[in-house]
Amino acid sequence: MKVFVLGGGGREHALGWKLAQSPKVNELFFLPGNAGTAKLGQNLAIAPAEGDAVADACKQGKPDLVVIGPEAPLFAGVSDRLAAQGFCVFGPSREAAMLEREKVFAKNFLRRHSISTAAFKTFNDAAAARRYVEGKDSGLVIKASGPALGKGVIVCANPAEALVAVDEMMVERKFGDAGNQVVVEERLEGEEVSIHVLTDGKHYVSFPPSQDHKPIGEGDTGLNTGGMGAYAPAPIVDAALAKKIDERIVQPVLKGLKKDGVDYRGALYIGLMITADGLKVLEFNCRFGDPETQPLMLLTDEDLFDLLVDTVKGNLTSRKVATRPGSALCVVAASGGYPGTYQKGATIKLDTEENADFVCFHAGTKEEDGELLTSGGRVLGVTSFAQSLKQAKERAYAPLDAKQIHFDGIYFRRDIGDKGIKRLEG
Ligand code: AMP
Ligand code: GLY
């Protein structure tokens, strides 16, 4: 079978790596891919959200499955378009992807279906938003409703900070049209978990709960990034909590979609905050998380090609995905300066042996004249599997500490997985 994977980050390398293990997959193409995916198949220099170019490539290449990694092609309706041409496309429709695209839509969905989330109010004009914020005396979160590349959320310690955020979004229009509507939310305290399911609109397959590390600095400090590391399973989710997540969040969300007449097929990522006051939904993503996918693929012990095709064709049964017993952890190695400005073009040294328990997934990399170079903010996702989370952490960090994996300006957090390890050690 021939598979096209749309996207070029660590998530797509991880999905491609897992797909390549399927005995059914013999040809892999990445649009546009990166230097890591080029070792698994062929990269095509096509931007995944450019519908015309993607449709042309599919017409020519006739893939048996198209896997959409990032959100931009979903928002651009690439899934609908390819499905209309008869392709087997993994990735929800444009309508279904509204859950991720518009935060106001997601919050109203949660309210309509009585699913627990942070208290909120939505605003179309700055004056009304300011008046509301001025009447508060606690921490607040200001969110641009539209797509803002993960940057449109500002967590504020007090109303004064929130007023600045409202002005940035609604007056200075820092996020353009994405800030035409804003959500003002109560600020929650707690630990976050990422819940991934595959659904075909009727049934769902659950992946183990995972944890991302969004801020750039150790101890979760500093600016938010795309994600600096992840691990799974997340020990904070014990069997009792897993049951609650299933019954109070996942099932009501899927029922709500059905009730609203949305045929959701694909990966659904539910970001949760575990608070003293119970579970609260933070956000939805209509795709796999990056970097959560990297550890999830090392844990998964079944054929990803079958899982994805069954999702598209409506052949899933509700169950947990088969996993290897153990833990997986990914440390993101980034270019110094990220998420602000950073340099590209540094030579990458990669002196490691890969196997089923250790993979260095590429994100912002490219090959030029036989040399491996940095080409983005998040460069590599050093990912390892082991019997315990502590061992997985040690294995992922060892080649970074030994500079077997290295480039000028390399930056990585040293505390990926520590929250989970601490919990396990009581
Ligand atoms: P979102 O894209 O809505 O998930 O927001 C991005 C990040 O901002 C989340 O992963 C949280 O770390 C943080 N965040 C969002 N909403 C809240 C909230 N109500 N309280 C505290 N932190 C939040
Ligand atoms: N890891 C967070 C995301 O993929 O949005």
Tab-separated table of C-alpha atoms in Angstrom, residues 22-167:
chain	number	residue	atom	x	y	z
A	22	SER	CA	3.177	-2.194	8.921
A	23	PRO	CA	3.678	-5.159	6.583
A	24	LYS	CA	0.965	-3.605	4.420
A	25	VAL	CA	2.820	-0.342	3.800
A	26	ASN	CA	5.471	-0.489	1.113
A	27	GLU	CA	5.551	3.100	-0.143
A	28	LEU	CA	5.644	6.239	1.982
A	29	PHE	CA	5.586	9.835	0.779
A	30	PHE	CA	5.802	12.944	2.947
A	31	LEU	CA	4.466	16.357	1.947
A	32	PRO	CA	6.860	18.059	2.624
A	33	GLY	CA	8.550	15.910	5.320
A	34	ASN	CA	12.002	16.610	6.766
A	35	ALA	CA	15.465	15.019	6.723
A	36	GLY	CA	14.243	12.210	9.003
A	37	THR	CA	11.230	11.257	6.907
A	38	ALA	CA	13.458	11.177	3.811
A	39	LYS	CA	15.012	8.017	5.274
A	40	LEU	CA	11.600	6.311	5.471
A	41	GLY	CA	10.273	7.299	2.083
A	42	GLN	CA	10.222	10.145	-0.366
A	43	ASN	CA	9.688	13.811	0.437
A	44	LEU	CA	7.607	15.902	-1.961
A	45	ALA	CA	8.122	19.668	-1.720
A	46	ILE	CA	4.437	20.468	-1.280
A	47	ALA	CA	2.886	22.574	1.498
A	48	PRO	CA	0.206	20.456	3.185
A	49	ALA	CA	-2.438	23.214	3.319
A	50	GLU	CA	-2.157	24.015	-0.391
A	51	GLY	CA	-5.213	22.128	-1.542
A	52	ASP	CA	-4.554	22.353	-5.284
A	53	ALA	CA	-0.988	21.059	-5.057
A	54	VAL	CA	-1.928	18.271	-2.634
A	55	ALA	CA	-4.895	17.215	-4.782
A	56	ASP	CA	-2.669	17.131	-7.894
A	57	ALA	CA	-0.067	15.022	-6.106
A	58	CYS	CA	-2.758	12.578	-4.969
A	59	LYS	CA	-4.254	12.381	-8.455
A	60	GLN	CA	-0.829	11.473	-9.820
A	61	GLY	CA	0.373	9.230	-7.017
A	62	LYS	CA	-2.941	7.500	-6.160
A	63	PRO	CA	-2.185	6.813	-2.469
A	64	ASP	CA	-4.213	4.139	-0.674
A	65	LEU	CA	-4.234	6.301	2.450
A	66	VAL	CA	-3.590	9.999	3.091
A	67	VAL	CA	-2.722	10.919	6.688
A	68	ILE	CA	-3.107	14.584	7.625
A	69	GLY	CA	-0.753	15.500	10.485
A	70	PRO	CA	-1.153	19.229	11.248
A	71	GLU	CA	-4.251	21.375	11.678
A	72	ALA	CA	-3.701	23.866	8.831
A	73	PRO	CA	-4.789	21.459	6.039
A	74	LEU	CA	-7.830	20.466	8.121
A	75	PHE	CA	-8.857	24.112	8.499
A	76	ALA	CA	-8.300	24.588	4.754
A	77	GLY	CA	-10.688	21.733	3.944
A	78	VAL	CA	-8.020	19.468	2.403
A	79	SER	CA	-9.613	16.420	4.019
A	80	ASP	CA	-13.051	17.163	2.537
A	81	ARG	CA	-11.571	17.835	-0.853
A	82	LEU	CA	-9.561	14.606	-1.053
A	83	ALA	CA	-12.448	12.571	0.363
A	84	ALA	CA	-14.736	14.015	-2.314
A	85	GLN	CA	-12.231	12.738	-4.900
A	86	GLY	CA	-12.558	9.260	-3.448
A	87	PHE	CA	-9.323	9.065	-1.435
A	88	CYS	CA	-9.132	7.342	1.933
A	89	VAL	CA	-8.210	10.373	4.084
A	90	PHE	CA	-7.336	10.258	7.759
A	91	GLY	CA	-8.171	13.702	9.208
A	92	PRO	CA	-11.538	15.198	10.126
A	93	SER	CA	-13.627	17.424	7.873
A	94	ARG	CA	-13.375	21.194	7.977
A	95	GLU	CA	-16.655	21.301	9.890
A	96	ALA	CA	-15.445	18.799	12.492
A	97	ALA	CA	-12.158	20.703	12.868
A	98	MET	CA	-14.087	23.756	14.122
A	99	LEU	CA	-13.569	22.310	17.599
A	100	GLU	CA	-9.908	23.271	17.284
A	101	ARG	CA	-10.172	26.214	14.918
A	102	GLU	CA	-12.526	28.423	16.934
A	103	LYS	CA	-12.228	28.580	20.693
A	104	VAL	CA	-15.639	30.270	20.998
A	105	PHE	CA	-17.145	27.357	19.084
A	106	ALA	CA	-15.398	24.840	21.361
A	107	LYS	CA	-16.484	26.604	24.550
A	108	ASN	CA	-20.108	26.842	23.366
A	109	PHE	CA	-19.988	23.163	22.409
A	110	LEU	CA	-18.814	22.287	25.937
A	111	ARG	CA	-21.506	24.453	27.539
A	112	ARG	CA	-24.257	23.085	25.276
A	113	HIS	CA	-23.372	19.520	26.214
A	114	SER	CA	-22.736	20.216	29.923
A	115	ILE	CA	-19.091	19.136	29.790
A	116	SER	CA	-16.900	20.618	32.497
A	117	THR	CA	-14.629	23.489	31.435
A	118	ALA	CA	-13.289	26.762	32.873
A	119	ALA	CA	-16.005	29.407	33.421
A	120	PHE	CA	-15.914	31.857	30.516
A	121	LYS	CA	-17.487	34.694	28.616
A	122	THR	CA	-16.939	35.618	24.976
A	123	PHE	CA	-16.541	39.125	23.562
A	124	ASN	CA	-16.640	40.822	20.164
A	125	ASP	CA	-15.564	44.243	21.335
A	126	ALA	CA	-12.713	45.498	23.458
A	127	ALA	CA	-14.728	47.894	25.641
A	128	ALA	CA	-17.082	45.167	26.860
A	129	ALA	CA	-14.181	42.778	27.458
A	130	ARG	CA	-12.351	45.450	29.471
A	131	ARG	CA	-15.397	46.180	31.634
A	132	TYR	CA	-15.787	42.477	32.384
A	133	VAL	CA	-12.097	42.023	33.239
A	134	GLU	CA	-12.129	45.118	35.489
A	135	GLY	CA	-14.911	43.550	37.542
A	136	LYS	CA	-12.772	40.468	38.348
A	137	ASP	CA	-10.214	40.025	41.130
A	138	SER	CA	-8.492	36.759	40.203
A	139	GLY	CA	-6.261	35.179	37.556
A	140	LEU	CA	-7.709	35.131	34.039
A	141	VAL	CA	-6.836	33.628	30.676
A	142	ILE	CA	-7.402	35.621	27.498
A	143	LYS	CA	-7.766	33.577	24.306
A	144	ALA	CA	-8.003	34.723	20.725
A	145	SER	CA	-10.822	32.651	19.286
A	146	GLY	CA	-9.333	32.027	15.866
A	147	PRO	CA	-6.216	30.123	14.777
A	148	ALA	CA	-3.039	31.831	16.049
A	149	LEU	CA	-0.425	29.072	15.720
A	150	GLY	CA	-0.818	28.122	19.380
A	151	LYS	CA	0.215	31.628	20.487
A	152	GLY	CA	-3.185	33.184	21.035
A	153	VAL	CA	-3.565	32.169	24.687
A	154	ILE	CA	-2.305	34.522	27.395
A	155	VAL	CA	-2.393	33.283	30.975
A	156	CYS	CA	-2.689	36.300	33.300
A	157	ALA	CA	-1.998	36.412	37.040
A	158	ASN	CA	-4.424	39.299	37.617
A	159	PRO	CA	-6.949	41.589	35.860
A	160	ALA	CA	-4.278	44.233	35.153
A	161	GLU	CA	-2.326	41.732	33.028
A	162	ALA	CA	-5.570	40.597	31.430
A	163	LEU	CA	-6.383	44.170	30.345
A	164	VAL	CA	-3.042	44.338	28.544
A	165	ALA	CA	-3.809	41.021	26.830
A	166	VAL	CA	-7.285	42.203	25.749
A	167	ASP	CA	-5.742	45.327	24.221
